[in-house]
CSV table of C-alpha atoms in Angstrom, one decimal:
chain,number,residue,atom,x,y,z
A,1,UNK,CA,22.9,2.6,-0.2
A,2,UNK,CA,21.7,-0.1,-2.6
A,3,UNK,CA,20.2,0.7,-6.3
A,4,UNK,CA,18.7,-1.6,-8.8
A,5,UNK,CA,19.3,-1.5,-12.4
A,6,UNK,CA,16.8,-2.5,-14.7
A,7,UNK,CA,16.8,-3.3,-18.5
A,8,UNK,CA,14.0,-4.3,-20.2
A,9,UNK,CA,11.3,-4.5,-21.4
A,10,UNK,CA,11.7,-8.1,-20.2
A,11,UNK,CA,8.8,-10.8,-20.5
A,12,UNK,CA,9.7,-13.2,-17.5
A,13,UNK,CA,10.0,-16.7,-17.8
A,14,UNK,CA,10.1,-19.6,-15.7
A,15,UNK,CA,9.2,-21.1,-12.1
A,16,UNK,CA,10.2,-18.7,-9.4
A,17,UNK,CA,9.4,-20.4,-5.9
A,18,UNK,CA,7.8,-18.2,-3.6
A,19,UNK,CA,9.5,-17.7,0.4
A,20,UNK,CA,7.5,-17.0,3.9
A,21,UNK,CA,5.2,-14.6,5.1
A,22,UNK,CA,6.6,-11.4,6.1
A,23,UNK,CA,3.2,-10.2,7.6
A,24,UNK,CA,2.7,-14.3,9.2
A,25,UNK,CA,6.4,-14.3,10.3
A,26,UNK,CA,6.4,-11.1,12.8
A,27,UNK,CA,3.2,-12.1,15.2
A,28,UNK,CA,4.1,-15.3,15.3
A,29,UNK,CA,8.0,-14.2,16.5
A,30,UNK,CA,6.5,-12.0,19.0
A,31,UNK,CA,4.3,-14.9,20.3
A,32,UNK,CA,7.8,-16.0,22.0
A,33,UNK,CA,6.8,-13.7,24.6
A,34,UNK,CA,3.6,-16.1,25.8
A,35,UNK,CA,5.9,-18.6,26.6
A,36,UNK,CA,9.7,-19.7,28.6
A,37,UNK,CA,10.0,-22.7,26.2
A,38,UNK,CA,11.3,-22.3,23.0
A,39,UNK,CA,9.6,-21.5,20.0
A,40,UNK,CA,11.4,-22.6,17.0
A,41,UNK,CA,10.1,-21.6,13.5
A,42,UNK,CA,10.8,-22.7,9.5
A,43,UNK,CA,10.4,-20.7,6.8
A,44,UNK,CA,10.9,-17.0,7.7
A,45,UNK,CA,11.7,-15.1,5.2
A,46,UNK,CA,15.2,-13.5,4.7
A,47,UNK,CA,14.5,-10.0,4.7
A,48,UNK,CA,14.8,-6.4,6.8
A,49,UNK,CA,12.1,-6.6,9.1
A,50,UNK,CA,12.9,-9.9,10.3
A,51,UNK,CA,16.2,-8.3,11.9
A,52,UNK,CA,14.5,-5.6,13.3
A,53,UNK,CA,11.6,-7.9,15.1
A,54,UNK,CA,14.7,-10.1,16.4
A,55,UNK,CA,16.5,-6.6,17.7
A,56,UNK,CA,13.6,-5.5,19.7
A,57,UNK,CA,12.9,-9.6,21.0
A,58,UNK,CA,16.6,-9.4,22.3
A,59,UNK,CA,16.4,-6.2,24.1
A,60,UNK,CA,13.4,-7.6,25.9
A,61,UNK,CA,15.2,-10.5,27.4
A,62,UNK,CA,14.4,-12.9,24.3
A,63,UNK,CA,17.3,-15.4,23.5
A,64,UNK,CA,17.4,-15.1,19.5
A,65,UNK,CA,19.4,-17.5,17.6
A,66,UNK,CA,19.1,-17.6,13.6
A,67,UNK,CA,19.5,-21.2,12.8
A,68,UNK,CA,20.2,-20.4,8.8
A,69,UNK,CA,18.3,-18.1,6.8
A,70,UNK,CA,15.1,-19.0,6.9
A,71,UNK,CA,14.7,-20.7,10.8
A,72,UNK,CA,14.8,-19.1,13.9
A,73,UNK,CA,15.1,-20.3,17.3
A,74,UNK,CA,13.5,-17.8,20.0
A,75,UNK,CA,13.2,-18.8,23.7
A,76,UNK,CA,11.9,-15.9,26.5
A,77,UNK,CA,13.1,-18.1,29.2
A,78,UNK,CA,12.3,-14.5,31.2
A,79,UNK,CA,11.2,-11.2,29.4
A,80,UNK,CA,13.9,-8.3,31.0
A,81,UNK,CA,12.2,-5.5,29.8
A,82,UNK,CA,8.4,-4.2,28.9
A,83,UNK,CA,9.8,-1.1,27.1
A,84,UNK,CA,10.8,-1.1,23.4
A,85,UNK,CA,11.9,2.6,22.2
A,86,UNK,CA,11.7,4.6,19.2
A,87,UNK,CA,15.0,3.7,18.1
A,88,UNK,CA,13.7,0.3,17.2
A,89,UNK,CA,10.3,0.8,16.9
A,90,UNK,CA,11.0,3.5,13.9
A,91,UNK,CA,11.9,0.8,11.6
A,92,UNK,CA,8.8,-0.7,11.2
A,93,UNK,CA,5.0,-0.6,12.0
A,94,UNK,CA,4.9,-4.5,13.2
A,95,UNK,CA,6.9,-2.9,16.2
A,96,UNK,CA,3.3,-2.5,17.6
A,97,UNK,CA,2.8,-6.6,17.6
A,98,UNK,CA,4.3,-7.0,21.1
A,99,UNK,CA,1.8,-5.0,22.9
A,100,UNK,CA,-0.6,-7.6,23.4
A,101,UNK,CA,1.7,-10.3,23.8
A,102,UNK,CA,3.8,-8.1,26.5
A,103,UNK,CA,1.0,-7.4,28.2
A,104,UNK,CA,-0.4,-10.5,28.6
A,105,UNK,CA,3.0,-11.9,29.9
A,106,UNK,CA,4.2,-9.4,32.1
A,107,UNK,CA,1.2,-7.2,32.9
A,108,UNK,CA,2.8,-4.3,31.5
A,109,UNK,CA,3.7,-2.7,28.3
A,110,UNK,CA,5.3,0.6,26.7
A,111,UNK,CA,6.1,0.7,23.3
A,112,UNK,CA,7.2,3.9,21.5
A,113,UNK,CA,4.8,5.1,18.3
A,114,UNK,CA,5.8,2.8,15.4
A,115,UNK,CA,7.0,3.8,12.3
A,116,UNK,CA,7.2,2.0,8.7
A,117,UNK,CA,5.2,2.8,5.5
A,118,UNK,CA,3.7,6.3,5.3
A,119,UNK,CA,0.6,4.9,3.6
A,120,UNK,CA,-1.7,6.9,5.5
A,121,UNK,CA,-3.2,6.5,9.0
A,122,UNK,CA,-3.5,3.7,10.7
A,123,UNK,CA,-4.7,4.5,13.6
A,124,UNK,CA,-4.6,1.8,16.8
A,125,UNK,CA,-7.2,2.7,18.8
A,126,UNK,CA,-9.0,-0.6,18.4
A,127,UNK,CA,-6.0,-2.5,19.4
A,128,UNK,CA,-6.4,-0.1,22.7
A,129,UNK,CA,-10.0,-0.2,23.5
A,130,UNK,CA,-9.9,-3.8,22.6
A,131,UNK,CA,-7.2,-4.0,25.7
A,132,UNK,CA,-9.3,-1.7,28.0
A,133,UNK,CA,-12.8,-3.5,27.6
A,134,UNK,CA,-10.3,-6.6,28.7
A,135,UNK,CA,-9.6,-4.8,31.5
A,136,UNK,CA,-6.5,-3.0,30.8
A,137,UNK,CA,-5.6,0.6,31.8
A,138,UNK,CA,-4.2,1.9,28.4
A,139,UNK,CA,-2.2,5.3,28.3
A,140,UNK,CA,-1.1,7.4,25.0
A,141,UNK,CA,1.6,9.8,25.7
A,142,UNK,CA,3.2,12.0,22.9
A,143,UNK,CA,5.8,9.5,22.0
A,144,UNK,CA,4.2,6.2,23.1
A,145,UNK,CA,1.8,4.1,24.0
A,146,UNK,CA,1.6,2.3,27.6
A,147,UNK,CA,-0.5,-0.6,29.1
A,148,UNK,CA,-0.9,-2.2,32.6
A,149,UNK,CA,-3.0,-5.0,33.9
A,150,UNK,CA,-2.4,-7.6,36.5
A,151,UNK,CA,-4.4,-10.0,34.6
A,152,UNK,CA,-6.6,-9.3,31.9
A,153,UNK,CA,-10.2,-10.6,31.6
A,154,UNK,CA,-12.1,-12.0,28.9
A,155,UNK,CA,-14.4,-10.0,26.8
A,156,UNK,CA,-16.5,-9.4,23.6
A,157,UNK,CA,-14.9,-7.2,21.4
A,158,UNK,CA,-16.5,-6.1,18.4
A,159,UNK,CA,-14.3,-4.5,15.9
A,160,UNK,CA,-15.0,-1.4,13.7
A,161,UNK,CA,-13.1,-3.0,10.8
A,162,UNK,CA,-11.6,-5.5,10.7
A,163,UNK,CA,-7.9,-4.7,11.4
A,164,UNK,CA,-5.1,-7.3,10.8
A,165,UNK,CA,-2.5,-6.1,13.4
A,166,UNK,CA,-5.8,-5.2,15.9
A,167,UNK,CA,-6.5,-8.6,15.5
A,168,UNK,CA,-3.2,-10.2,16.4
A,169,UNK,CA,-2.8,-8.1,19.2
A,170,UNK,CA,-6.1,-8.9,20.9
A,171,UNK,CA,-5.6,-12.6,20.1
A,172,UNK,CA,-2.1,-12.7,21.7
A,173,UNK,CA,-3.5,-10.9,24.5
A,174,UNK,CA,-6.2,-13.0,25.1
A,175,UNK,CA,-4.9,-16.3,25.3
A,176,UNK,CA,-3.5,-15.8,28.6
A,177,UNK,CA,-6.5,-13.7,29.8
A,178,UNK,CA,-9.0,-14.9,32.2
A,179,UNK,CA,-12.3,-16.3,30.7
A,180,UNK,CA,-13.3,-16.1,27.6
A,181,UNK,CA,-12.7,-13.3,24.4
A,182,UNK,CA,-15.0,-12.9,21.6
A,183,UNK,CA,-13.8,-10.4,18.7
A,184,UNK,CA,-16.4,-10.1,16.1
A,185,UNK,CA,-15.4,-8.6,12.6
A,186,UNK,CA,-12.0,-10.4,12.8
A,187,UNK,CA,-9.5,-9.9,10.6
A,188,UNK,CA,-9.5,-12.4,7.8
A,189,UNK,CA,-6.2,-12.8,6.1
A,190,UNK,CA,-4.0,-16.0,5.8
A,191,UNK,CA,-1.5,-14.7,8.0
A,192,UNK,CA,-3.8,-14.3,10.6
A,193,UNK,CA,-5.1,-17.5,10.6
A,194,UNK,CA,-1.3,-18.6,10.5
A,195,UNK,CA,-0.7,-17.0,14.0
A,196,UNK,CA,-3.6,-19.2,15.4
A,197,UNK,CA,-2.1,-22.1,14.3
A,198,UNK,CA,0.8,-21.6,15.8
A,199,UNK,CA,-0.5,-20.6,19.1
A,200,UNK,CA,-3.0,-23.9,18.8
A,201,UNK,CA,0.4,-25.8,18.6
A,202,UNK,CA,1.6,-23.9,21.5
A,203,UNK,CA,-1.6,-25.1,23.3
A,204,UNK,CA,-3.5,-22.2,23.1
A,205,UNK,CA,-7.6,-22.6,22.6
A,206,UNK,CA,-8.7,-20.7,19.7
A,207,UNK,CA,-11.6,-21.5,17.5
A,208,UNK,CA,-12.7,-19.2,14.7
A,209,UNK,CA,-10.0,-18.5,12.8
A,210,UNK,CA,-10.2,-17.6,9.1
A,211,UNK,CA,-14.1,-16.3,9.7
A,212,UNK,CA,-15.3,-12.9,11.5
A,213,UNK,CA,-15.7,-14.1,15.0
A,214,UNK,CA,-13.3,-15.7,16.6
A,215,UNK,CA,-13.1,-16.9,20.4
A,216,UNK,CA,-10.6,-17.9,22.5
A,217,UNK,CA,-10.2,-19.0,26.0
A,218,UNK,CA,-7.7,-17.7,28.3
A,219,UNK,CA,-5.2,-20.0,30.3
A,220,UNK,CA,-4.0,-19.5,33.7
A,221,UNK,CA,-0.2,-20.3,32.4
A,222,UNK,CA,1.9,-19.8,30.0
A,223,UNK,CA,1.9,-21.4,27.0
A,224,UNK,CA,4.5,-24.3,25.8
A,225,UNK,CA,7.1,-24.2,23.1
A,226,UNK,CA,6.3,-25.8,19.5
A,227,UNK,CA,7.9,-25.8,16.0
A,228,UNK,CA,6.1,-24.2,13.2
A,229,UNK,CA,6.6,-23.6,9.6
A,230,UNK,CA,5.8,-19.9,8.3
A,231,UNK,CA,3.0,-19.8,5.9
A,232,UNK,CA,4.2,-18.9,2.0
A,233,UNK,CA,3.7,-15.0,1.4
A,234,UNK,CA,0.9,-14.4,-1.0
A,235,UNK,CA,1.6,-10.7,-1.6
A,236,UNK,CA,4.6,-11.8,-3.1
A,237,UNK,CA,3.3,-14.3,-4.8
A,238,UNK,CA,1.0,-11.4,-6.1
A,239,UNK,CA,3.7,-9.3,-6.8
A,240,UNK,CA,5.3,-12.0,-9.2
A,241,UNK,CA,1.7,-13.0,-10.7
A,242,UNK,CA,1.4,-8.8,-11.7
A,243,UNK,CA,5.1,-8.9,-13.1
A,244,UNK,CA,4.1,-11.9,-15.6
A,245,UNK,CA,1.1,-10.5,-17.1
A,246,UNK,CA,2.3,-6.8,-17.2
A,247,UNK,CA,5.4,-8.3,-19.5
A,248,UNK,CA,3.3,-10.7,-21.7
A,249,UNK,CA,5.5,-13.2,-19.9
A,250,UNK,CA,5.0,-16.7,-18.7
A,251,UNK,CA,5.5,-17.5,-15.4
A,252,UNK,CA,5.0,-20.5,-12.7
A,253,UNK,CA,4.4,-19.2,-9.2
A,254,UNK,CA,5.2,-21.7,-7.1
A,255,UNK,CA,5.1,-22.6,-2.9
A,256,UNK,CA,1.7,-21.1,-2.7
A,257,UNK,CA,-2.0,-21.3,-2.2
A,258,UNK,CA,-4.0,-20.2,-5.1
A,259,UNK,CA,-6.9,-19.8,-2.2
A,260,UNK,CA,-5.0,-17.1,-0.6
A,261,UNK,CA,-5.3,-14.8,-4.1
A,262,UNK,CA,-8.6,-16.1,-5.8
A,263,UNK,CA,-9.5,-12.3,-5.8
A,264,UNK,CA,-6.3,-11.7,-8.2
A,265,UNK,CA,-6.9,-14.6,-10.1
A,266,UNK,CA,-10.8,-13.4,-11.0
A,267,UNK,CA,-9.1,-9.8,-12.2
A,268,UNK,CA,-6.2,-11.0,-14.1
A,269,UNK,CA,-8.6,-13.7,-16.0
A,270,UNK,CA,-11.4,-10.6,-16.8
A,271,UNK,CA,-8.0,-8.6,-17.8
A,272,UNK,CA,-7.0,-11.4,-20.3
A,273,UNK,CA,-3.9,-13.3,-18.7
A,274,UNK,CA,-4.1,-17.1,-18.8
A,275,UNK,CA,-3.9,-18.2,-15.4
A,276,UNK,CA,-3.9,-22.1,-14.7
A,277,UNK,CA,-3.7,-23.0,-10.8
A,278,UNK,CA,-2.6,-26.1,-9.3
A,279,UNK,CA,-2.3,-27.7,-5.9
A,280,UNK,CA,0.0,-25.5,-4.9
A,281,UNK,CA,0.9,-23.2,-7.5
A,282,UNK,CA,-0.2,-20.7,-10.3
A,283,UNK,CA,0.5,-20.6,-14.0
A,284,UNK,CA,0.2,-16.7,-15.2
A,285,UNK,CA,0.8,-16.2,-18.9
A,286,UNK,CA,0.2,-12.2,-20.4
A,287,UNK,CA,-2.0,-12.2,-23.8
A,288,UNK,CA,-3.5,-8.7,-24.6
A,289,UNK,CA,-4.8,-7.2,-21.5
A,290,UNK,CA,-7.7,-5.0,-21.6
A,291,UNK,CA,-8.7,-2.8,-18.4
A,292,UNK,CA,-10.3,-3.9,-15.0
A,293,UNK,CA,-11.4,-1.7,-12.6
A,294,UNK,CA,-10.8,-2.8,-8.7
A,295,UNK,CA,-11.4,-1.6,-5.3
A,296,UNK,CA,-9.1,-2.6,-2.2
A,297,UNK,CA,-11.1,-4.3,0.8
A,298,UNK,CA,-9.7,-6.3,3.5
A,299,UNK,CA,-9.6,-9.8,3.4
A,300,UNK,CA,-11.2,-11.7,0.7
A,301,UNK,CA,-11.6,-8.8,-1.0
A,302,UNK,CA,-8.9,-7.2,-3.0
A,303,UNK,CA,-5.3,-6.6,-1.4
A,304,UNK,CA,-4.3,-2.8,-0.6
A,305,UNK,CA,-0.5,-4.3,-0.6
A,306,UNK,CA,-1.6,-5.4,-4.3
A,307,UNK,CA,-2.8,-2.3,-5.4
A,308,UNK,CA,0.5,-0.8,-6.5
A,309,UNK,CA,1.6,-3.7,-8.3
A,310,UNK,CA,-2.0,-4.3,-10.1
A,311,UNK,CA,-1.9,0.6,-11.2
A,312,UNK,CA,1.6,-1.0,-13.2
A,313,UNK,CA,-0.1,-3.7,-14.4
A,314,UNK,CA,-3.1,-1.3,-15.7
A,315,UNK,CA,-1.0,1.1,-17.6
A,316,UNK,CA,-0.5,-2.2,-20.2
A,317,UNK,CA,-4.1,-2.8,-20.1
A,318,UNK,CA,-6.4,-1.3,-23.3
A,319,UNK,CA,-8.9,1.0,-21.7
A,320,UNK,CA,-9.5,3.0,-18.9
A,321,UNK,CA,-9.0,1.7,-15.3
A,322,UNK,CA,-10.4,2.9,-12.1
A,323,UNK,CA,-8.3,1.9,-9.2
A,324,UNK,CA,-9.7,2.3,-6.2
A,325,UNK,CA,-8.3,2.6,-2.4
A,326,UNK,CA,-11.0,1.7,0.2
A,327,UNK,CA,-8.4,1.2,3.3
A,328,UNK,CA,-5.5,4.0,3.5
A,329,UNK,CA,-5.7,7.6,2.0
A,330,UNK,CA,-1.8,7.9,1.1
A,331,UNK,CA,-1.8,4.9,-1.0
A,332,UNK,CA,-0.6,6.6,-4.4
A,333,UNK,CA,2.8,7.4,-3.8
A,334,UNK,CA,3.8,5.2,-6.4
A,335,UNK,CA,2.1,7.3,-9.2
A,336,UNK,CA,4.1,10.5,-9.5
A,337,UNK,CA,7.2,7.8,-10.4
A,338,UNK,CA,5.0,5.7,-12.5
A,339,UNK,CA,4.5,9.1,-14.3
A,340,UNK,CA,8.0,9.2,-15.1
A,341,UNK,CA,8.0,6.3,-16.9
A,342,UNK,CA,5.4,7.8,-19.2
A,343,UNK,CA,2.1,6.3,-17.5
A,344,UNK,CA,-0.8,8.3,-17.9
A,345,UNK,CA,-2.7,8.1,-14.8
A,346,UNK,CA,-4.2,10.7,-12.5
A,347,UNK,CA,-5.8,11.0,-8.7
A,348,UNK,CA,-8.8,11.6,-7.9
A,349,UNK,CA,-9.8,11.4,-4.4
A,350,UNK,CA,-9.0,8.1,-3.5
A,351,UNK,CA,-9.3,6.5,-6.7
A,352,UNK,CA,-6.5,6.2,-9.5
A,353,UNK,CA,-7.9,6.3,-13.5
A,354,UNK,CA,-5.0,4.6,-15.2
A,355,UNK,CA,-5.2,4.8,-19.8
A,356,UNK,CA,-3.1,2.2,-21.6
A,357,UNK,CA,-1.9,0.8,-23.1
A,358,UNK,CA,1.5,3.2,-22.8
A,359,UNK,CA,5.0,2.4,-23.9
A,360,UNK,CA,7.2,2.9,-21.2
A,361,UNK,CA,10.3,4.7,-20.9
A,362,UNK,CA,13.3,3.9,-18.5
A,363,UNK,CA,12.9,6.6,-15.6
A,364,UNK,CA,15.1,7.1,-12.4
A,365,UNK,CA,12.8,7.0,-9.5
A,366,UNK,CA,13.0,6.6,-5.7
A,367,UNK,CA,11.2,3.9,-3.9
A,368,UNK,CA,9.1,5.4,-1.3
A,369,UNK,CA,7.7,2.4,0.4
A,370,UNK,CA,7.6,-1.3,0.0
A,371,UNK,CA,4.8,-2.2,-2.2
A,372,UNK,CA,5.0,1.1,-4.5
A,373,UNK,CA,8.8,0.0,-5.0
A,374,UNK,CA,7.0,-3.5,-6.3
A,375,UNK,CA,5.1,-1.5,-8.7
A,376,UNK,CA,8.0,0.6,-10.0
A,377,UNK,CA,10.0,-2.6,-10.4
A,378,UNK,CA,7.4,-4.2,-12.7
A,379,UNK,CA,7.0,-0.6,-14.8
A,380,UNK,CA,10.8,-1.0,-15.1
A,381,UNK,CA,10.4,-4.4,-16.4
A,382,UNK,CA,7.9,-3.2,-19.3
A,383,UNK,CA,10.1,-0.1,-19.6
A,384,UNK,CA,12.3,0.6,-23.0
A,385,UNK,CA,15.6,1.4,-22.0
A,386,UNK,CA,17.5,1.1,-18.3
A,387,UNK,CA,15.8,1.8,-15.2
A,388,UNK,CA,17.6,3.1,-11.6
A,389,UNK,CA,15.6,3.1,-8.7
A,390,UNK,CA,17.1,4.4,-5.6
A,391,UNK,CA,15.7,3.0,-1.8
A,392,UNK,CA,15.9,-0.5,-2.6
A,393,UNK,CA,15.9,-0.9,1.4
A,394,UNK,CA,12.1,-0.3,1.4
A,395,UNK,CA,12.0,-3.5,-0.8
A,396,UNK,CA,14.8,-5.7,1.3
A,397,UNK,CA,12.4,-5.2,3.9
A,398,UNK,CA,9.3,-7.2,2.4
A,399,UNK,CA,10.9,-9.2,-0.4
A,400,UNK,CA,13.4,-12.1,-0.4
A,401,UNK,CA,16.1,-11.9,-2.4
A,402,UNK,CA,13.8,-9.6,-5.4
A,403,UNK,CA,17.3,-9.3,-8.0
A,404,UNK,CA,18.1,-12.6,-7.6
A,405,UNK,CA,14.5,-14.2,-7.9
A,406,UNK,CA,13.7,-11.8,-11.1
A,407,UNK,CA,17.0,-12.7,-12.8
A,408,UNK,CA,16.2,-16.2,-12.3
A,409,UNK,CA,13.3,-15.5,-14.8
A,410,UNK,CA,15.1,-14.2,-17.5
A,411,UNK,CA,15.2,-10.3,-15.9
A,412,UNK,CA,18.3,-7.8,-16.5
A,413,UNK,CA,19.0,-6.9,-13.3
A,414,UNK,CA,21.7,-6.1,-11.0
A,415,UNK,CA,21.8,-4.4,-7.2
A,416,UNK,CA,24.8,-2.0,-7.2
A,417,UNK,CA,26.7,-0.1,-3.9
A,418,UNK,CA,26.5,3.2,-5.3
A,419,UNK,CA,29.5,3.5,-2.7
A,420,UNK,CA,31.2,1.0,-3.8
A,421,UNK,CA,34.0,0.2,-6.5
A,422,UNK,CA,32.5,-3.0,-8.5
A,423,UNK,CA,31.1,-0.7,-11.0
A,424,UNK,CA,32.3,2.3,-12.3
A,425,UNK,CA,29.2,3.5,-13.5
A,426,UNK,CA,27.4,3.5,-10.0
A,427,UNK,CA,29.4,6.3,-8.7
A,428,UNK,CA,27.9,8.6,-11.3
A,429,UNK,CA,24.3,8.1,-12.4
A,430,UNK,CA,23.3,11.4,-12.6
A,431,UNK,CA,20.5,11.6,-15.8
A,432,UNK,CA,21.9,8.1,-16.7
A,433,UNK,CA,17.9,6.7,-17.2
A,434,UNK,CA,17.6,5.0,-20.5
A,435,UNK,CA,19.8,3.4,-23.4
């Protein structure tokens, strides 16, 4: 049980480099499962829900060897079982990737209701009707989800929205399918176009990609090995590029694709940060921020795993902001913390009005999901005085090495074992919040 302790308030500096794509690096592991060569990949990221994608490949059958800590080597010379349970699929919602790419393998498929973020509903039913119009007979029972077709058929499949994991699903499904799949109002994002490059190199055919139709015809075998290199992650690059401007800091973002966040570029500009991009990186520098209102929308709009992060930035912003959150309904959770910490913001409906700018106080908080903990981290950076924030787990499962990375940019902070004996004052922090 892991806490972070933050001093500030801290304006970062320096060149932090940014590491693989959580959200590229879990479809593309489960693509292992559309072929008995082996799939090596670069870049992964060295975080929680890495493991637990590797745990459930290796009670399938996969052979899963870590290489060093960012390449894997994953070979489903034969896939042992189609059944992944609760007791791994609890740990994270991109549980729900191998259903298409069991399916198309072995013809069959049970996988047990994922867990992860509580964000709000994310219902799957598009991933299922995208399976039965492909010829699939798709069960939900109270605890999980089955599938079973011999051999799926091609088909056009026309998304309501334009779901990422939907998306990767029916592409990974497809490519071994018979004839040809259409799916209209594709997701967008990088990462998915990152999972059709891989499966290109593993000689799938795919065209499409990165626009809202994409096709792909089916093969009558499995697909062969390849090595491929993770795409960089731009929600943490994101994350970082919030953290500068929110502390007036000055900050090079670097291993990244300015393309992949030109929508967070535009608002930090209109908020007042100096933002200089290069080939494959992004200056940020804070100046006096005034407010921006935004809207989440999937991909190129606005990032709903940027939201969070962009509320903290707001509460240093002159003005009024109206946040807005198009995609989940349970996508505030990071407010009543940022309250806390003295932030004046309040909910209405779906929409969050944040006032600043506020001087921040040091608060103890619990992190209750990945991307609200990134937003509590930054309001402990602006903060006067010495943050704790419990569930640091919820951020090891989507961040690389956060502590170390922020300290490397000038950042006071340290992970303690509240169990442990390093530091006396971990094993009583009872209304220990400030200086």
């Amino acid at each position: 049980m892991d806490l972070l302790r933050i001093s500030g308030p801290t304006p970062l500096q320096g060149t932090v480099s940014i590491s693989g794509s959580k959200n590229a690096a879990l479809p593309v592991m489960a693509a292992s499962l559309l072929t008995d060569q082996v799939l090596e990949l670069r870049n992964v990221p060295d975080i929680e829900d890495i493991e637990a994608m590797a745990s459930m490949l290796r009670h399938l059958g996969v052979a899963v060897d870590r290489l060093s800590p960012s390449s894997w080597r994953l070979h489903a010379a034969e896939v042992r079982s189609v059944e992944v349970g609760a007791d791994l699929t609890r740990r994270m919602r991109g549980s729900f990737l191998l259903l298409g790419a069991l399916i198309a393998r072995t013809g069959e498929a049970a996988i047990a209701k994922p867990g992860g973020d509580d964000i709000g509903m994310r219902r799957v039913e598009q991933h299922l009707e995208g399976l039965r119009l492909m010829g699939a007979r798709v069960e939900e029972r109270a605890d999980m989800y089955a599938a079973h077709a011999p051999r799926l058929r091609g088909a056009r499949i026309d998304l309501d929205i334009p779901t990422v994991t939907g998306t990767e699903n029916l592409i990974m499904a497809a490519v071994l399918a018979e004839g040809i799949t259409v799916i209209a109002n594709a997701a967008r994002e990088p990462h998915v176009f990152d999972l059709v490059r891989c499966l290109v190199g593993m000689g799938a055919h795919i065209a499409g990609a990165g626009s809202e139709l994409i096709v792909i015809e089916g093969q009558s075998g499995l697909l062969h090995g390849t090595s491929h290199g993770v795409t960089t992650d731009y929600i943490e690059a994101g994350t970082y590029m919030a953290a500068a401007a929110a502390t007036g800091g000055d900050v090079v973002v670097d291993r990244m694709r300015p393309s992949d966040v030109r929508w967070l570029i535009n608002k930090l500009r209109s908020a007042g940060a100096d933002v200089v991009e290069g080939a494959s990186q992004v200056r940020v520098r804070g100046g006096r921020l005034r407010s921006v209102d935004v809207t989440t929308w999937p991909h190129p709009g606005f990032a709903t795993d940027l939201q969070p992060q962009y509320c903290a930035l707001m509460t240093q912003a002159s003005g009024t902001s109206i946040v807005s959150e198009a995609l989940y309904e349970n996508r505030f959770r990071h407010v009543p913390a940022l309250l806390d910490f003295g932030a004046r913001i309040s909910v209405e409906g779906r929409s969050a009005i944040v006032e600043g700018p506020v001087a921040l106080h040091a608060a103890r908080a619990t992190v209750p999901d990945i991307r609200s903990g990134a937003a509590l981290v930054i309001a402990a950076l602006c903060a006067h005085g010495t943050t704790h924030l419990d569930g640091v787990y919820h951020l090891d499962r989507g961040y690389e090495a956060l502590d170390e990375k922020l300290r490397g940019l000038g950042a006071d902070v340290q992970r303690i074992s509240v169990d442990g004996d390093s530091d006396p004052a971990a094993r009583d922090l009872s209304g220990v919040v400030g200086d």
